[in-house]
Coordinates of C-alpha atoms in Angstrom, one line a residue:
Chain C
M1 CA -30.0 8.8 -2.2
G2 CA -27.3 7.2 -2.1
S3 CA -26.6 6.3 -5.4
L4 CA -23.3 5.8 -3.8
V5 CA -24.7 3.4 -1.4
V6 CA -26.8 1.5 -3.8
L7 CA -23.7 1.0 -6.1
L8 CA -21.7 -0.3 -3.2
A9 CA -24.4 -2.9 -2.3
D10 CA -23.8 -4.4 -5.7
A11 CA -19.9 -4.1 -5.4
P12 CA -18.2 -7.4 -6.4
S13 CA -15.7 -7.2 -3.5
D14 CA -15.4 -5.3 -0.1
T15 CA -12.5 -3.5 -1.6
F16 CA -14.9 -1.2 -3.4
Y17 CA -15.8 0.4 0.1
T18 CA -12.4 1.9 0.4
K19 CA -10.6 5.2 -0.7
S20 CA -7.9 5.5 -3.3
P21 CA -4.6 6.8 -2.1
H22 CA -4.2 9.3 -5.0
W23 CA -1.2 7.1 -6.3
G24 CA -1.1 8.7 -9.7
W25 CA 1.3 9.1 -12.7
L26 CA 4.4 9.6 -10.5
I27 CA 3.8 6.2 -8.9
V28 CA 3.2 4.7 -12.4
F29 CA 6.4 6.1 -13.6
Y30 CA 8.2 5.0 -10.4
F31 CA 6.8 1.4 -10.7
F32 CA 8.0 1.2 -14.5
L33 CA 11.5 2.9 -13.9
G34 CA 12.0 0.9 -10.7
G35 CA 10.9 -2.4 -12.4
L36 CA 13.2 -1.6 -15.2
A37 CA 16.1 -0.6 -13.0
G38 CA 15.7 -3.8 -10.8
G39 CA 15.3 -6.1 -13.8
S40 CA 18.5 -4.4 -15.5
A41 CA 20.6 -5.0 -12.4
F42 CA 19.4 -8.4 -11.9
L43 CA 20.3 -9.4 -15.6
G44 CA 23.7 -7.6 -15.2
G45 CA 24.4 -9.4 -12.1
L46 CA 23.4 -12.8 -13.4
I47 CA 25.8 -12.2 -16.3
D48 CA 28.5 -11.1 -13.9
L49 CA 28.2 -14.1 -11.8
F50 CA 27.5 -16.9 -14.4
G51 CA 28.3 -15.5 -17.8
A52 CA 31.1 -15.7 -20.1
R53 CA 33.7 -12.8 -20.8
Q54 CA 32.0 -11.9 -24.0
D55 CA 28.7 -11.4 -22.1
R56 CA 29.9 -8.7 -19.9
F57 CA 29.2 -5.9 -22.3
A58 CA 25.5 -6.5 -21.8
A59 CA 26.1 -6.6 -18.0
R60 CA 27.8 -3.2 -18.1
I61 CA 24.7 -1.8 -20.1
G62 CA 22.6 -3.2 -17.3
H63 CA 24.5 -1.6 -14.6
L64 CA 24.7 1.8 -16.3
L65 CA 21.0 1.8 -16.8
A66 CA 20.1 0.6 -13.0
A67 CA 21.7 3.3 -11.1
P68 CA 20.5 6.5 -12.8
L69 CA 16.9 4.9 -13.1
I70 CA 16.8 4.0 -9.3
A71 CA 18.1 7.5 -8.5
V72 CA 15.1 9.0 -10.6
S73 CA 12.7 6.6 -8.9
G74 CA 13.9 7.8 -5.5
V75 CA 13.3 11.5 -6.6
L76 CA 9.8 10.5 -7.8
L77 CA 8.9 8.6 -4.5
I78 CA 9.9 11.6 -2.4
V79 CA 8.2 14.2 -4.6
D80 CA 5.0 12.1 -4.6
L81 CA 4.8 12.5 -0.5
N82 CA 2.4 14.9 0.7
R83 CA 5.3 16.2 3.1
P84 CA 8.5 15.5 1.0
E85 CA 10.6 17.1 3.6
R86 CA 9.7 14.3 6.1
F87 CA 10.7 11.5 3.6
W88 CA 13.4 10.3 6.2
H89 CA 10.7 9.4 8.6
M90 CA 10.4 6.2 6.7
L91 CA 14.0 5.4 7.4
I92 CA 14.5 6.9 10.9
Q93 CA 12.1 7.3 13.6
N94 CA 11.6 11.0 13.7
N95 CA 11.0 11.0 17.5
T96 CA 13.5 8.4 18.7
G97 CA 16.2 8.6 16.1
E98 CA 16.1 4.7 15.8
P99 CA 15.8 3.0 12.5
M100 CA 12.3 2.7 11.1
I101 CA 11.5 -0.7 9.6
K102 CA 8.4 -2.7 9.8
Y103 CA 9.5 -6.1 8.0
W104 CA 5.8 -7.1 7.6
V105 CA 5.1 -4.0 5.5
P106 CA 6.0 -4.0 1.9
I107 CA 6.3 -0.2 1.7
S108 CA 8.8 -0.1 4.8
V109 CA 10.9 -3.0 3.5
G110 CA 10.7 -1.4 0.1
V111 CA 12.2 2.0 1.4
W112 CA 15.2 0.0 2.6
L113 CA 15.4 -2.0 -0.5
V114 CA 15.3 1.1 -2.8
S115 CA 17.9 2.7 -0.6
L116 CA 20.2 -0.4 -0.6
F117 CA 19.8 -1.1 -4.1
G118 CA 20.6 2.6 -4.9
L119 CA 23.8 2.2 -3.0
F120 CA 24.9 -1.2 -4.6
S121 CA 23.9 -0.1 -8.1
A122 CA 25.8 3.1 -7.6
L123 CA 28.8 1.1 -6.7
A124 CA 28.3 -1.1 -9.8
F125 CA 27.9 2.0 -11.9
V126 CA 31.1 3.6 -10.7
G127 CA 33.0 0.3 -11.3
V128 CA 31.7 0.2 -15.0
A129 CA 32.7 3.7 -15.5
A130 CA 36.2 3.0 -14.2
E131 CA 36.3 -0.1 -16.3
Q132 CA 35.4 1.9 -19.3
G133 CA 38.1 4.3 -18.5
W134 CA 35.7 7.1 -18.2
L135 CA 37.2 8.1 -14.6
G136 CA 40.4 10.0 -14.7
G137 CA 43.5 9.6 -12.6
R138 CA 43.3 7.7 -9.1
L139 CA 39.7 7.0 -9.7
Q140 CA 40.6 4.5 -12.2
G141 CA 41.4 2.3 -9.4
L142 CA 37.8 2.0 -8.7
R143 CA 37.6 -0.7 -11.3
T144 CA 38.3 -3.0 -8.4
L145 CA 34.6 -2.7 -7.7
R146 CA 34.0 -5.0 -10.7
E147 CA 37.0 -7.4 -10.0
G148 CA 37.4 -10.4 -7.8
G149 CA 35.5 -11.0 -4.7
I150 CA 34.3 -7.4 -4.2
G151 CA 33.1 -7.3 -7.8
K152 CA 31.1 -10.7 -7.3
A153 CA 29.7 -9.5 -4.0
I154 CA 28.5 -6.1 -5.5
S155 CA 27.1 -7.9 -8.5
A156 CA 25.2 -10.4 -6.3
L157 CA 23.9 -7.6 -3.9
T158 CA 22.8 -5.5 -6.8
A159 CA 20.9 -8.4 -8.5
L160 CA 19.3 -9.3 -5.4
T161 CA 18.0 -6.0 -4.1
G162 CA 17.3 -5.2 -7.9
I163 CA 15.0 -8.1 -8.4
S164 CA 13.4 -7.3 -5.0
V165 CA 12.8 -3.8 -6.0
A166 CA 11.1 -5.1 -9.2
G167 CA 8.8 -7.2 -7.3
Y168 CA 7.9 -5.6 -4.1
T169 CA 5.9 -2.8 -5.8
G170 CA 3.2 -5.3 -6.7
V171 CA 3.3 -6.8 -3.2
L172 CA 2.8 -3.3 -1.9
L173 CA -0.3 -2.9 -4.0
A174 CA -1.6 -6.1 -2.6
D175 CA -1.0 -4.8 1.0
T176 CA -4.3 -2.6 0.5
N177 CA -7.9 -3.0 0.4
R178 CA -8.4 -1.4 -2.9
P179 CA -10.2 -2.9 -5.9
L180 CA -7.8 -5.2 -7.9
W181 CA -4.8 -4.5 -5.7
G182 CA -6.2 -6.1 -2.6
D183 CA -8.2 -8.7 -4.5
T184 CA -5.2 -10.7 -5.8
T185 CA -1.9 -11.9 -4.7
L186 CA -0.4 -12.0 -8.2
L187 CA 0.6 -8.3 -8.8
G188 CA 4.1 -8.8 -7.4
I189 CA 5.0 -11.6 -9.5
L190 CA 3.4 -10.0 -12.4
F191 CA 5.5 -6.7 -12.0
L192 CA 8.5 -8.7 -11.4
L193 CA 8.2 -10.7 -14.7
S194 CA 7.3 -7.5 -16.6
G195 CA 10.2 -5.7 -15.0
V196 CA 12.7 -8.4 -16.1
S197 CA 11.3 -8.8 -19.7
A198 CA 11.3 -4.9 -19.9
A199 CA 14.9 -4.8 -18.8
A200 CA 16.1 -7.6 -21.2
A201 CA 14.4 -5.5 -23.8
A202 CA 16.1 -2.2 -22.8
I203 CA 19.5 -3.9 -22.6
T204 CA 19.0 -5.4 -26.0
L205 CA 17.8 -1.9 -27.4
L206 CA 20.9 0.0 -26.0
S207 CA 23.4 -2.7 -26.9
G208 CA 22.6 -2.6 -30.5
R209 CA 25.1 -4.7 -32.6
R210 CA 27.9 -4.2 -30.1
A211 CA 26.8 -7.0 -27.8
N212 CA 27.8 -10.5 -28.5
R213 CA 25.3 -12.4 -30.5
E214 CA 25.2 -15.2 -28.0
T215 CA 24.4 -12.7 -25.3
L216 CA 21.7 -11.1 -27.4
H217 CA 20.3 -14.7 -27.9
W218 CA 20.3 -15.1 -24.1
L219 CA 18.5 -11.7 -23.5
G220 CA 15.9 -12.5 -26.1
N221 CA 15.2 -15.9 -24.3
M222 CA 14.9 -14.2 -20.9
D223 CA 12.6 -11.8 -22.4
A224 CA 10.4 -14.5 -24.1
V225 CA 10.3 -16.7 -21.0
S226 CA 9.4 -13.7 -18.8
S227 CA 6.9 -12.5 -21.2
L228 CA 5.3 -15.8 -21.6
L229 CA 5.1 -16.3 -17.7
E230 CA 3.6 -12.8 -17.5
L231 CA 1.0 -13.6 -19.9
L232 CA 0.1 -16.8 -17.9
V233 CA -0.1 -15.0 -14.5
L234 CA -2.3 -12.2 -16.2
I235 CA -4.7 -14.9 -17.6
V236 CA -4.9 -16.5 -14.1
L237 CA -5.4 -13.0 -12.5
V238 CA -8.3 -12.3 -14.8
V239 CA -9.9 -15.8 -14.5
S240 CA -9.5 -15.7 -10.6
I241 CA -10.9 -12.2 -9.9
G242 CA -13.2 -11.9 -13.0
S243 CA -16.0 -9.7 -11.5
V244 CA -13.4 -7.3 -10.0
V245 CA -11.6 -7.3 -13.4
R246 CA -14.8 -6.5 -15.2
E247 CA -15.6 -3.6 -12.9
V248 CA -12.0 -2.2 -12.8
W249 CA -11.0 -2.9 -16.5
G250 CA -14.2 -3.0 -18.2
N251 CA -13.4 0.4 -19.8
A252 CA -10.5 2.1 -21.6
W253 CA -8.1 0.7 -19.1
G254 CA -8.9 -2.9 -20.1
V255 CA -8.3 -1.9 -23.7
L256 CA -5.0 -0.6 -22.8
V257 CA -4.1 -3.9 -21.0
A258 CA -5.4 -6.0 -24.0
L259 CA -3.9 -4.0 -26.8
G260 CA -0.9 -2.2 -25.0
T261 CA 0.3 -5.0 -22.7
V262 CA -1.0 -8.2 -24.3
L263 CA -0.9 -7.7 -28.0
A264 CA 1.8 -5.1 -28.3
G265 CA 3.9 -5.8 -25.2
I266 CA 3.8 -9.6 -25.2
L267 CA 2.2 -11.4 -28.2
I268 CA 3.8 -9.3 -31.1
P269 CA 7.4 -9.4 -29.5
L270 CA 6.9 -13.1 -29.0
V271 CA 6.0 -13.7 -32.7
L272 CA 9.1 -11.5 -33.5
H273 CA 11.1 -13.6 -31.4
W274 CA 10.3 -16.8 -33.1
R275 CA 10.2 -15.2 -36.7
P276 CA 13.0 -12.6 -36.6
N277 CA 12.8 -12.4 -40.3
L278 CA 9.5 -10.9 -40.3
L279 CA 10.8 -7.2 -39.9
G280 CA 14.4 -8.0 -40.9
R281 CA 16.8 -5.9 -39.1
M282 CA 14.0 -4.2 -37.4
S283 CA 12.7 -7.2 -35.6
V284 CA 14.8 -7.1 -32.6
P285 CA 14.7 -3.4 -31.8
S286 CA 10.9 -3.1 -32.5
A287 CA 10.1 -6.1 -30.4
A288 CA 12.2 -4.6 -27.6
A289 CA 10.4 -1.1 -27.9
L290 CA 7.1 -2.9 -27.9
V291 CA 8.0 -4.7 -24.6
L292 CA 8.9 -1.5 -23.0
I293 CA 5.6 0.1 -24.0
G294 CA 3.5 -3.0 -22.7
S295 CA 5.3 -2.9 -19.5
F296 CA 4.4 0.8 -18.9
C297 CA 0.7 0.1 -19.9
L298 CA 0.6 -2.7 -17.4
R299 CA 1.5 -0.5 -14.5
A300 CA -0.6 2.4 -15.6
A301 CA -3.7 0.2 -16.0
V302 CA -3.1 -1.6 -12.7
V303 CA -2.4 1.8 -10.8
I304 CA -4.8 4.3 -12.4
A305 CA -7.7 2.1 -13.1
S306 CA -8.0 1.1 -9.5
E307 CA -7.5 4.7 -8.4
Q308 CA -10.5 5.5 -10.5
S309 CA -12.8 2.6 -9.1
Chain R
M1 CA -22.0 11.9 35.2
A2 CA -21.4 8.2 35.0
W3 CA -19.4 8.2 31.7
Q4 CA -16.9 10.7 33.2
T5 CA -15.2 8.5 35.7
Q6 CA -14.6 4.8 36.0
A7 CA -15.9 3.1 39.0
S8 CA -12.9 1.7 40.8
P9 CA -10.5 -0.8 39.4
P10 CA -9.8 -3.5 38.1
A11 CA -7.1 -1.4 36.6
Q12 CA -4.8 -2.3 34.0
P13 CA -1.3 -1.2 34.6
G14 CA 0.2 1.4 32.3
P15 CA -0.6 2.5 28.8
V16 CA -1.6 -0.3 26.3
S17 CA 1.2 -0.3 23.8
T18 CA 0.9 -3.5 21.7
P19 CA -1.2 -3.1 18.7
I20 CA -3.2 -6.0 18.3
G21 CA -3.0 -7.9 15.1
S22 CA 0.4 -6.8 14.1
P23 CA 3.8 -7.9 15.3
G24 CA 4.3 -4.6 17.2
P25 CA 4.5 -1.0 16.6
A26 CA 7.8 0.3 15.4
T27 CA 7.1 3.5 17.4
P28 CA 5.9 3.3 21.0
P29 CA 2.7 5.0 21.5
V30 CA 2.8 8.4 22.9
A31 CA 0.9 8.6 26.0
S32 CA 0.7 12.1 27.5
P33 CA 2.7 12.9 30.5
A34 CA -0.6 13.3 32.2
A35 CA -1.7 9.8 31.4
Q36 CA 1.6 8.4 32.3
A37 CA 1.9 10.2 35.5
T38 CA -1.6 9.4 36.6
P39 CA -1.7 5.5 36.2
S40 CA -4.9 3.9 35.3
T41 CA -5.6 3.0 38.7
Q42 CA -7.1 6.4 39.4
G43 CA -10.8 5.8 39.3
A44 CA -11.8 8.6 41.4
S45 CA -12.9 12.0 40.3
G46 CA -10.7 15.0 40.9
S47 CA -11.4 18.6 40.9
V48 CA -9.8 21.5 39.2
E49 CA -10.2 25.3 39.6
V50 CA -11.5 26.8 36.4
A51 CA -12.1 30.7 36.9
G52 CA -12.7 30.1 40.6
A53 CA -15.3 27.5 40.2
P54 CA -14.6 23.9 40.9
V55 CA -15.3 21.7 37.9
Q56 CA -15.5 18.0 38.2
T57 CA -13.1 15.9 36.1
G58 CA -12.0 12.4 36.0
Q59 CA -9.5 10.1 34.7
Y60 CA -10.5 7.0 32.6
N61 CA -8.8 3.9 33.0
A62 CA -6.3 2.5 30.4
E63 CA -8.8 0.1 29.0
P64 CA -10.6 -0.2 25.7
M65 CA -12.9 2.7 25.3
G66 CA -15.1 3.6 22.2
F67 CA -18.5 4.3 20.7
Y68 CA -21.7 2.3 20.5
T69 CA -23.8 3.9 17.9
D70 CA -27.4 3.1 17.9
T71 CA -28.5 4.0 14.5
T72 CA -32.3 3.6 15.2
V73 CA -32.3 6.8 17.4
C74 CA -30.0 9.0 15.1
I75 CA -32.3 11.8 13.8
G76 CA -29.6 13.1 11.5
C77 CA -29.2 16.5 13.2
K78 CA -25.3 16.4 12.5
A79 CA -24.6 17.9 15.8
C80 CA -21.7 15.2 16.1
E81 CA -20.3 16.6 12.9
V82 CA -20.2 20.1 14.0
A83 CA -19.0 19.4 17.5
C84 CA -16.2 17.4 16.1
K85 CA -15.2 20.1 13.6
E86 CA -15.4 22.7 16.4
W87 CA -13.4 20.8 19.0
N88 CA -10.6 19.6 16.4
Q89 CA -10.5 22.9 14.7
L90 CA -11.1 21.3 11.4
P91 CA -11.6 23.6 8.4
A92 CA -14.6 24.1 6.3
S93 CA -14.4 22.6 2.8
N94 CA -14.5 24.8 -0.2
G95 CA -13.7 27.9 1.8
G96 CA -17.0 27.4 3.8
A97 CA -19.2 27.9 0.8
N98 CA -22.1 25.5 0.3
L99 CA -21.2 22.5 -1.8
L100 CA -24.5 20.6 -2.3
S101 CA -24.3 16.9 -3.0
G102 CA -27.5 17.0 -5.3
L103 CA -28.2 13.4 -4.1
S104 CA -29.8 14.0 -0.7
Y105 CA -29.8 16.1 2.3
D106 CA -26.4 14.6 3.0
N107 CA -23.9 17.2 1.8
T108 CA -21.0 15.9 3.7
R109 CA -21.0 12.7 1.8
R110 CA -17.8 11.0 3.2
L111 CA -15.4 10.8 5.9
D112 CA -12.1 12.4 5.0
G113 CA -9.2 14.4 6.4
E114 CA -11.5 17.4 7.5
H115 CA -14.6 15.3 8.1
W116 CA -14.0 12.9 11.0
R117 CA -17.7 12.6 11.6
H118 CA -20.2 12.0 8.8
V119 CA -23.9 11.3 9.2
R120 CA -24.9 9.0 6.5
F121 CA -28.6 9.4 5.1
I122 CA -29.9 6.5 3.5
E123 CA -33.4 6.9 1.9
Q124 CA -35.1 3.7 1.2
F125 CA -38.1 4.5 -0.9
D126 CA -40.2 2.8 -3.6
E127 CA -40.4 4.3 -7.0
S128 CA -43.8 6.1 -6.2
R129 CA -42.1 7.4 -3.0
S130 CA -45.4 6.6 -1.2
Q131 CA -43.6 4.1 1.2
G132 CA -40.1 4.2 2.6
R133 CA -37.9 5.1 5.5
W134 CA -34.8 7.0 6.4
L135 CA -31.8 5.3 7.8
M136 CA -29.2 7.5 9.5
M137 CA -25.9 6.5 10.8
S138 CA -23.3 8.7 12.2
D139 CA -20.1 7.2 10.7
V140 CA -16.6 7.6 12.1
C141 CA -13.2 5.8 12.3
K142 CA -14.0 2.2 13.8
H143 CA -10.8 2.2 15.9
C144 CA -10.3 -1.5 14.8
V145 CA -8.8 -4.0 17.2
Q146 CA -6.7 -5.0 14.4
A147 CA -6.2 -1.9 12.4
G148 CA -5.1 -2.0 8.8
C149 CA -4.0 1.5 8.8
L150 CA -1.7 1.0 11.9
E151 CA -0.4 -2.1 10.4
V152 CA 0.9 -0.5 7.1
C153 CA 2.0 2.9 8.3
P154 CA 5.7 3.0 7.2
T155 CA 6.7 6.0 9.5
G156 CA 5.2 4.8 12.7
A157 CA 2.9 7.8 12.8
I158 CA -0.1 5.6 13.6
I159 CA -0.1 4.4 17.1
R160 CA -2.5 2.5 19.5
T161 CA -3.3 4.5 22.6
E162 CA -3.8 3.3 26.3
F163 CA -7.5 3.6 25.4
D164 CA -7.1 0.8 22.6
T165 CA -7.9 3.7 20.1
V166 CA -6.0 4.4 17.0
V167 CA -4.3 7.7 16.5
I168 CA -2.3 9.3 13.7
Q169 CA 0.5 11.6 14.9
S170 CA 0.5 14.4 12.5
D171 CA 4.1 15.4 13.4
T172 CA 5.4 12.1 12.1
C173 CA 3.2 11.4 9.0
N174 CA 4.8 12.2 5.9
G175 CA 1.8 11.8 3.5
C176 CA 2.8 8.7 1.9
R177 CA -0.9 7.8 2.0
A178 CA -0.3 4.1 2.6
C179 CA -3.0 4.1 5.3
I180 CA -5.7 5.3 3.0
P181 CA -6.1 2.2 0.9
A182 CA -5.2 0.0 3.8
C183 CA -8.5 1.0 5.8
P184 CA -11.2 -1.3 4.9
F185 CA -13.9 1.2 5.6
G186 CA -12.4 4.3 3.6
V187 CA -12.1 6.5 6.7
I188 CA -8.7 8.1 6.3
E189 CA -7.7 11.0 3.9
V190 CA -5.2 13.8 3.6
N191 CA -6.1 17.0 5.4
P192 CA -5.5 19.7 3.0
V193 CA -4.4 22.2 5.6
N194 CA -1.4 20.3 7.1
N195 CA -1.0 17.7 4.1
T196 CA -0.9 14.8 6.5
A197 CA -3.4 12.0 6.7
M198 CA -5.9 12.5 9.4
K199 CA -9.1 10.9 11.0
C200 CA -11.0 10.8 14.2
T201 CA -8.6 10.5 17.3
L202 CA -11.8 9.4 19.6
C203 CA -10.7 12.9 21.1
Y204 CA -7.6 11.5 22.7
D205 CA -6.9 14.9 24.1
R206 CA -10.2 15.0 25.7
L207 CA -10.0 11.3 27.1
Q208 CA -6.6 12.2 28.7
A209 CA -8.3 14.8 30.5
G210 CA -11.3 12.8 31.7
L211 CA -13.7 14.3 29.1
Q212 CA -15.8 12.3 26.7
P213 CA -15.3 12.9 23.0
A214 CA -16.9 16.0 21.7
C215 CA -19.4 14.1 19.3
S216 CA -20.9 11.7 21.8
Q217 CA -21.2 14.7 24.2
A218 CA -23.2 16.7 21.6
C219 CA -25.4 13.9 20.3
P220 CA -29.0 14.8 21.6
T221 CA -30.5 11.3 21.3
A222 CA -27.8 9.1 22.8
S223 CA -27.4 7.6 19.3
I224 CA -23.6 8.0 20.0
Q225 CA -22.6 6.5 23.3
F226 CA -19.1 6.7 24.7
G227 CA -17.7 4.4 27.4
P228 CA -15.7 1.3 28.2
I229 CA -16.2 -1.3 25.5
R230 CA -17.2 -4.0 27.8
E231 CA -19.9 -1.7 29.2
L232 CA -21.1 -0.6 25.7
K233 CA -21.4 -4.1 24.5
G234 CA -23.7 -4.8 27.3
R235 CA -25.8 -1.9 26.6
A236 CA -25.9 -2.8 22.9
N237 CA -27.0 -6.4 23.6
M238 CA -29.8 -5.2 25.7
R239 CA -30.9 -2.8 23.1
L240 CA -30.6 -5.6 20.3
E241 CA -32.9 -7.8 22.6
Q242 CA -35.4 -5.0 23.0
L243 CA -35.5 -4.4 19.3
Q244 CA -35.9 -8.1 18.2
G245 CA -38.5 -8.5 20.9
Q246 CA -40.5 -5.7 19.1
G247 CA -40.2 -7.5 15.9
V248 CA -37.3 -5.7 14.2
D249 CA -35.9 -8.9 13.0
Q250 CA -33.2 -7.2 10.8
A251 CA -31.7 -5.6 13.9
R252 CA -28.0 -6.5 14.3
L253 CA -24.8 -5.4 15.8
Y254 CA -21.9 -4.7 13.5
G255 CA -18.4 -4.9 15.0
A256 CA -19.3 -5.8 18.5
D257 CA -17.8 -9.0 18.5
D258 CA -14.3 -10.1 17.2
S259 CA -15.5 -11.5 13.9
I260 CA -14.7 -8.1 12.2
V261 CA -11.1 -7.2 12.2
G262 CA -10.7 -8.3 15.8
G263 CA -13.6 -6.2 16.8
L264 CA -14.5 -2.4 16.2
N265 CA -14.1 -0.1 19.1
S266 CA -16.7 1.9 17.4
F267 CA -19.3 -0.5 16.8
Y268 CA -22.9 -0.1 15.4
L269 CA -26.5 -1.2 15.8
L270 CA -28.0 -1.5 12.3
V271 CA -31.4 -2.5 11.1
D272 CA -30.3 -3.7 7.5
E273 CA -27.5 -5.3 5.8
P274 CA -24.1 -3.6 6.5
E275 CA -23.8 -2.8 2.8
V276 CA -26.9 -0.6 2.9
Y277 CA -25.0 1.7 5.3
G278 CA -21.9 1.7 3.2
L279 CA -20.2 -0.7 5.4
P280 CA -18.3 -3.7 4.0
A281 CA -19.8 -7.2 5.1
N282 CA -16.4 -8.8 5.6
P283 CA -13.7 -6.1 6.1
Q284 CA -10.1 -7.5 6.2
L285 CA -6.6 -6.6 7.1
P286 CA -4.6 -5.7 4.1
S287 CA -1.7 -7.9 5.2
R288 CA -3.8 -11.0 4.4
N289 CA -2.2 -10.9 0.7
V290 CA 1.4 -10.2 1.8
P291 CA 2.9 -13.6 2.6
T292 CA 1.3 -15.3 -0.6
G293 CA 2.2 -12.2 -2.8
A294 CA 5.7 -12.0 -1.5
G295 CA 6.1 -15.8 -1.8
L296 CA 5.1 -16.0 -5.3
S297 CA 7.4 -13.0 -6.3
A298 CA 10.2 -14.8 -4.7
L299 CA 9.4 -18.0 -6.6
G300 CA 9.3 -16.0 -9.9
A301 CA 12.6 -14.4 -9.2
A302 CA 14.1 -17.7 -8.3
A303 CA 12.8 -19.5 -11.5
L304 CA 14.2 -16.5 -13.7
G305 CA 17.5 -16.6 -11.8
V306 CA 18.0 -20.4 -12.3
L307 CA 16.9 -20.2 -15.9
G308 CA 19.2 -17.3 -16.5
A309 CA 22.1 -18.8 -14.8
V310 CA 21.6 -22.1 -16.6
G311 CA 21.7 -20.3 -20.0
L312 CA 24.6 -18.2 -19.2
R313 CA 26.6 -21.2 -17.8
K314 CA 26.5 -22.7 -21.3
H315 CA 28.1 -19.6 -22.6
R316 CA 30.9 -19.8 -20.1
M317 CA 31.4 -23.5 -20.6
D318 CA 31.6 -22.8 -24.4
Q319 CA 34.2 -20.1 -23.5
F320 CA 36.2 -22.7 -21.4
A321 CA 36.1 -25.2 -24.2
E322 CA 37.2 -22.8 -26.7
E323 CA 40.1 -21.6 -24.5
A324 CA 41.1 -25.2 -23.8
R325 CA 41.0 -26.1 -27.6
A326 CA 43.0 -22.9 -28.3
S327 CA 45.6 -23.8 -25.7
A328 CA 45.7 -27.4 -26.7
A329 CA 46.4 -26.2 -30.3
S330 CA 49.0 -23.9 -29.1
G331 CA 50.4 -26.6 -27.0
A332 CA 50.6 -29.0 -29.9
V333 CA 52.3 -26.4 -32.0
D334 CA 54.8 -25.9 -29.3
G335 CA 55.4 -29.7 -29.0
E336 CA 56.1 -29.9 -32.6
V337 CA 58.3 -27.0 -32.6
R338 CA 60.2 -28.6 -29.6
G339 CA 60.0 -32.1 -31.2
G340 CA 61.2 -30.9 -34.5

């Protein structure tokens, strides 16, 4: 028999003896959008806290991006549950009414992070809307959410919870016994770096020419640094668990990582970053779009390839 | 029947509530009123009236209970599978229509949300099929002393009982499925009927009533033995010595000591490598990766934060410098105007 058993006997890791949780495309989209939202809020918060006045346009784009994306992420997470009507069991113990948190479990911490990030990014969003004059009447007063100590506190909390959301998803995968996910500790930092580079790309793309040149330059640098580090981490990952990677990515998913993430999402944008004249005016937006595609491919390949192992 | 009652104390007070291997359950284990009201010191048998006839019952001590499965005497009859399905009212797959694996006589093929027992058939034959042997093993949740599923469950649905077994509370589970990849043995799956994660409960309901689990009761060869873990370990070691004395050098116990996730409350006597039975050689807790993974992520975040802040700081300094220049220039103009 047991072709199954025979295959298992040759498995490169004990993680191949386990079952997949059926985390499919909803989770891939969540990981992508959550990372993008977290990265955007992180960059927006950094600009608010350390940037110059002329950088604030890009910060506003970041905050306007973060809140809706994390709201969509929340919906994706709830819909993905087998019993969506019980989503609150992760926040409140259903049988005692007390808060539900296990600080040693990434999913449990993540539920709170996503909730808090949702709250802070919504405050920042409203503040930006008031700042822009999009809110009428008394609501204009909400621009205080972007000013003074309150504004700084909201920016800091949004940035902190945002970057945590961008990174915890990879740690969540590491807290399993599945092939690839449970075989490395690098997915957290990988997703975090990829989230920040995707966010820098998205803000660049949405800012167009309206953002300050210096700001765009800073965003380009953040994107390039994150991408370079992401490439480095990816190389270390492949080298450190080669036999598992061969098994999990030795197929179309590996091709997706090589072409979608490494070539299109990292190398070509880096070349365009250092040689912006290659595509003329299209260099910056093309590089940004490719970074976003690469970031999505990475999450799809990490999640779905392991699911299918 | 010896298994039905515990000979007198030593009794452990109250239900065991601390999951071993994790800092603690967020939800306290739910012990049934019966188990709480009848402290574990009860070792004696009682009797209840059923349809006028007295039936012997007993109460188990609140101590680690479990299965010792001697695979050498399993005959692959699957009585355990059937008894489990019957007692736990688990549905038939595929509407009850036969779904053949096409690989062997094993058509159950796996443990999942509606198969809490699975008799593995392992055929070890040479190519001519003139020589070979069957290995059979009734697989089940291992009720790990350090349980990965319990550790990661974000709703607190998974608890440790007073019998040191691991139980999923279906009314709390919201189907996030985190426990499925956390289990190093691939035991848990979603039950398609109630859409929550399910697995063997080691017949928690029966244990609370002083009955042994349905599977071990149904096993006709005593391949599945139920009882207090300390007693089962003694039995298993005797059997191991017997087999090794008979020249079965490959005989070994799997999960009887604490080398595998703190010990398995359902442990096995095998006659080949664990991998041959579809068991991982070195199963581990999923949390092994979390501190390093989280630390590296925090390091990455800090590095990007510092780099970003330094880059932006320069913008702000330039802005201040420009403002200073502008105000100096305007000051100079003012001075000239006043001086003139």
